Coordinates of C-alpha atoms in Angstrom, one line a residue:
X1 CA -26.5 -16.8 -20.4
X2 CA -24.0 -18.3 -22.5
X3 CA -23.4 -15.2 -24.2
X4 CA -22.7 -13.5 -21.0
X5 CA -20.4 -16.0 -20.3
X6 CA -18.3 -16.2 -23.8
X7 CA -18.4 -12.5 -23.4
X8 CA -16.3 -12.4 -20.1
X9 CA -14.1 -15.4 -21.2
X10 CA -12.8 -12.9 -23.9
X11 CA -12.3 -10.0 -21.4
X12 CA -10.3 -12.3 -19.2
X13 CA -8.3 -13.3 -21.6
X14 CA -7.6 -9.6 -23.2
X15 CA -6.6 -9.2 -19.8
X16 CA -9.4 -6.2 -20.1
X17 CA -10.6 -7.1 -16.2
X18 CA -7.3 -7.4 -14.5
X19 CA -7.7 -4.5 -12.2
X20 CA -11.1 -5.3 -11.4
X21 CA -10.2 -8.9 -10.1
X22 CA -6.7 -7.6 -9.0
X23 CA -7.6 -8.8 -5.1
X24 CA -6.2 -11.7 -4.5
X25 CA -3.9 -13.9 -2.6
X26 CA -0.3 -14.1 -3.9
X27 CA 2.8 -15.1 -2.7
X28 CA 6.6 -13.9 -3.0
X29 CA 9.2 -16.3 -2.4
X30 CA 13.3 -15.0 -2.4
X31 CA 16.2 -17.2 -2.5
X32 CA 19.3 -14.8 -2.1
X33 CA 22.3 -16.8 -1.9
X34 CA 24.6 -15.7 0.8
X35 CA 22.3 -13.2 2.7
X36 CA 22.0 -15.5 5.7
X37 CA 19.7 -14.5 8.5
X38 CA 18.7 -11.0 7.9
X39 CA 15.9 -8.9 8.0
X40 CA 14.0 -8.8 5.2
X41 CA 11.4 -5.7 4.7
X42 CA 8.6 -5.1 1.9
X43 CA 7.8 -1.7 0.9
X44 CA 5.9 0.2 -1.5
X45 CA 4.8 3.7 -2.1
X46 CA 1.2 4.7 -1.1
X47 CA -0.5 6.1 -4.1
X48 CA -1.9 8.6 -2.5
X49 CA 0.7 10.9 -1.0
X50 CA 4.1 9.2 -2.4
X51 CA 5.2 8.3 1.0
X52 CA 7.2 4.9 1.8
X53 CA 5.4 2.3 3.8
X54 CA 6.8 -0.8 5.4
X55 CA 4.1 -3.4 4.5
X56 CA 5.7 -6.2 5.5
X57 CA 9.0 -7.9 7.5
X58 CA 10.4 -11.2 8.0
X59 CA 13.5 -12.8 8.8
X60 CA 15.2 -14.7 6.0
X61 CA 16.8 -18.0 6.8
X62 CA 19.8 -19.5 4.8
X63 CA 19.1 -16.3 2.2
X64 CA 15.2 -17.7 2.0
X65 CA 11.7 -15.6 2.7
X66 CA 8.6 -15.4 1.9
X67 CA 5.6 -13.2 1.6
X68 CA 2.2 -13.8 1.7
X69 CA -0.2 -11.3 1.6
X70 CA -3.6 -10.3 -0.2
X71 CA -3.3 -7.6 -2.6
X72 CA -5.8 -4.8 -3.0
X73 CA -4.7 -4.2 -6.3
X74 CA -2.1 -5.0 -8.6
X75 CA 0.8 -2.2 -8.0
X76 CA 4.6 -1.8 -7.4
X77 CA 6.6 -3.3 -4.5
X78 CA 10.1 -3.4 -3.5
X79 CA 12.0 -5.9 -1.1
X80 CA 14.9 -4.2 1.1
X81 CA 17.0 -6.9 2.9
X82 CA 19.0 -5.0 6.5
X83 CA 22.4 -4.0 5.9
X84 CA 22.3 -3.7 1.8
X85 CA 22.0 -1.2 -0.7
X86 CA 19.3 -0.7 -3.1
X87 CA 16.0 -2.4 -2.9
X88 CA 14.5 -4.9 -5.9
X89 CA 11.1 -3.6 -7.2
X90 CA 8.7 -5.2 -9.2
X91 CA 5.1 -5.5 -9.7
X92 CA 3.1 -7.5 -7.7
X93 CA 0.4 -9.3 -10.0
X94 CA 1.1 -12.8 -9.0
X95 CA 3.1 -15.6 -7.2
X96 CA 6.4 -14.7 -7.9
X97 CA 9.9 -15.6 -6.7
X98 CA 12.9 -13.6 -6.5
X99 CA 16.6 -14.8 -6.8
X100 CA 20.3 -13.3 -6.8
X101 CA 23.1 -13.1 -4.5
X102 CA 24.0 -10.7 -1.3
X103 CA 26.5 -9.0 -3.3
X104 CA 24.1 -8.1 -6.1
X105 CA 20.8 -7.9 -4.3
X106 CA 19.8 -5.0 -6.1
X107 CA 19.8 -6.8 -9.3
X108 CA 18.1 -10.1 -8.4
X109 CA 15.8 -11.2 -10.9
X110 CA 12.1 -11.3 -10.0
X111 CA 10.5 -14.2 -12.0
X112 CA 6.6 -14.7 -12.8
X113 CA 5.4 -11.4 -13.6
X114 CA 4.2 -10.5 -16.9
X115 CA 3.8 -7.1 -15.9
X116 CA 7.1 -6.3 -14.4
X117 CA 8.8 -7.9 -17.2
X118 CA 6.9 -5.4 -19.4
X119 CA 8.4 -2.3 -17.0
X120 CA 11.7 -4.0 -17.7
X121 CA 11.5 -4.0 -21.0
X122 CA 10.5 -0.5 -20.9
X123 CA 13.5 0.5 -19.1
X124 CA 16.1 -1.2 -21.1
X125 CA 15.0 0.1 -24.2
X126 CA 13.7 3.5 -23.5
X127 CA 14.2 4.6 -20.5
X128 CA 17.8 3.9 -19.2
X129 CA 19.4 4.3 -23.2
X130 CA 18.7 8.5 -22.9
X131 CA 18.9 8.4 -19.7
X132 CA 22.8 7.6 -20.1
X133 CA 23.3 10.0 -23.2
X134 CA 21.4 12.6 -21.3
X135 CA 24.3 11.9 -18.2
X136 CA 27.0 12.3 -20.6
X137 CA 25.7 15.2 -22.0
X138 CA 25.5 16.9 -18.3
X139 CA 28.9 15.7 -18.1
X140 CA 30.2 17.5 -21.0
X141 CA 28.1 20.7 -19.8
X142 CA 30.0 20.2 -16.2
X143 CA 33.4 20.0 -17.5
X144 CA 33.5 22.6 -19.8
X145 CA 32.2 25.5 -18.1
X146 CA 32.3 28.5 -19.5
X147 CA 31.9 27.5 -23.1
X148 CA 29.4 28.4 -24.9
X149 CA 29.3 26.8 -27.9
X150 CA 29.4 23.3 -25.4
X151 CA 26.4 24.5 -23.6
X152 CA 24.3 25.5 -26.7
X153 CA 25.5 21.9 -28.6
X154 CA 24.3 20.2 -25.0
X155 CA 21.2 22.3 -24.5
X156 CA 20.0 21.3 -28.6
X157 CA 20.7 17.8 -28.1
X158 CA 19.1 17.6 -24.6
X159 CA 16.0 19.1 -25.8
X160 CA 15.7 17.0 -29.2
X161 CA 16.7 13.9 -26.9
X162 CA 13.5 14.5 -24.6
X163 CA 11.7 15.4 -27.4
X164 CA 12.2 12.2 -28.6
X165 CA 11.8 10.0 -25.6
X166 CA 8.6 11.7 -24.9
X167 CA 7.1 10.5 -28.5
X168 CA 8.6 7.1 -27.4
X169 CA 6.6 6.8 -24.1
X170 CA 3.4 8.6 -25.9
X171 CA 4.1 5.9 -28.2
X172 CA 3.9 3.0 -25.7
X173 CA 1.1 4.5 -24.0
X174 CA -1.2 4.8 -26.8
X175 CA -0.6 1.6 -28.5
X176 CA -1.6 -0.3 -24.9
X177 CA -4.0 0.8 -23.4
X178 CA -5.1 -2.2 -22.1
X179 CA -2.1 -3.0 -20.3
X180 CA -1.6 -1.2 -16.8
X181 CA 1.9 -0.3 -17.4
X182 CA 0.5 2.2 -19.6
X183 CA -0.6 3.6 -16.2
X184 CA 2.1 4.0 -14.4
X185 CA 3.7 5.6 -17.7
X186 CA 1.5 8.1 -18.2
X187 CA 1.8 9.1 -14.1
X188 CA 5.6 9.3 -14.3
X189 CA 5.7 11.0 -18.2
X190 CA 2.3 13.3 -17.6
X191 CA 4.2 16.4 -17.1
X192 CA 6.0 16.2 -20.3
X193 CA 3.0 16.7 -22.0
X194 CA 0.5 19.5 -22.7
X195 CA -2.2 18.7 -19.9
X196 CA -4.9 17.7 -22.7
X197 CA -2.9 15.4 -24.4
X198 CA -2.0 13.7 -21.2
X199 CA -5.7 13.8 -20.7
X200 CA -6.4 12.2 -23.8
X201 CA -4.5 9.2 -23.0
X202 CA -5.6 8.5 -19.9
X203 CA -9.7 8.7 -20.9
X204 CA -8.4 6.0 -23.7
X205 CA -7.3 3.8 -21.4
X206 CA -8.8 0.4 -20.3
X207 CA -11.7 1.4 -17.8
X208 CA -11.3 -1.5 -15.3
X209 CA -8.1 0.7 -14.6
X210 CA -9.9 3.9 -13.5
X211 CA -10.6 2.8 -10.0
X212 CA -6.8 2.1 -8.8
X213 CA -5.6 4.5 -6.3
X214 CA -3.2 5.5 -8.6
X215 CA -5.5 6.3 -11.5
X216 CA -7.6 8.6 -9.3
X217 CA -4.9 10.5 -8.1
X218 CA -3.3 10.9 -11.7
X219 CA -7.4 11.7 -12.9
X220 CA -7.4 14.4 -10.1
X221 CA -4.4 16.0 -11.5
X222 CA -5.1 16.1 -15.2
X223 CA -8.7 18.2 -14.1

């Protein structure tokens, strides 16, 4: 009995069970200073044909909300407040609060995720860095039509840039397998990869991950 015990104190704290235990109550509370009293809406994406849902609404009051809800599983969500642009998203996996002003909803910070601050990470180092190269290079491409020597420089560089970002996220993937970013990175990067590699790395990784709605639908594809 104590052995069973130790055992699954270690496996909570590797984090190795967090899908598995992902149901839970949580709470999101928003301070946006100058919204006023707006509708506030919160979305995400259903896993299992990519369409937009409205989960939730509530009127904010003085630029405060809240959400309450209890989560099915840990996974991606995204506050839209009537009237703005953009949407925040982040990754529901606890009580978390979210803060910024009206005129820069879109980049209020979402505070008390571990997870979401991991995606973040993600972005700012890998993804959004190419991302703006790759935009400049299609820029260059755009405003020099016609030349060929342009479009052959733009055409190497894009490829060995994708090349690149690809080992990057394989990278990233493989080294965490225990994390469940490592999920949604292998479901958004899966088609850059020969079909058994991206096989590969999703039988490596953690298993408690394997029954999220998103793992299955991302299992069903790699067949």
């Amino acid at each position: 009995m104590k052995n069973r015990f130790f055992y699954l104190l270690v496996l909570l704290s590797f984090g190795i069970m967090s899908s598995v235990l992902a149901q839970k109550n949580v709470k999101l509370q928003g301070n946006v200073a100058g919204l006023g009293t707006v509708m506030v809406y919160l979305k995400k994406t259903d896993n299992a044909n990519s369409k937009p849902l409205i989960v939730d609404s509530t009127r904010a009051v003085d630029g405060k909300f809240s959400f309450s809800r209890t989560i099915p599983e840990i996974d991606f969500y995204n506050v839209v407040a009537a009237g703005l642009p953009g949407q925040v998203q982040f990754i529901w996996d606890g009580d978390l609060t979210l803060e910024g002003t009206r005129d820069a909803f879109r980049e209020s910070t979402v505070k008390g995720s571990p997870l979401t601050d991991s995606w973040l990470k993600f972005q700012n180092e890998i993804d959004l860095p190419y991302r703006d190269v790759l935009m400049n290079l299609y820029n260059d491409r755009q405003r020099s039509t016609g030349d060929t020597a342009i479009a052959n420089r733009v055409a190497r560089e894009e490829k060995r840039l994708k090349i690149e970002q690809n080992q990057k996220v394989a990278e990233q993937i493989k080294a965490n397998p225990d994390s469940q970013l490592s999920l949604y990175l292998l479901n958004w990067y899966w088609t850059q990869f020969p079909k058994t590699e991206a096989r590969a790395m999703y039988d490596k990784l953690s298993p408690s991950f394997k029954t999220h709605t998103l793992a299955k639908r991302l299992s069903a594809q790699l067949k």
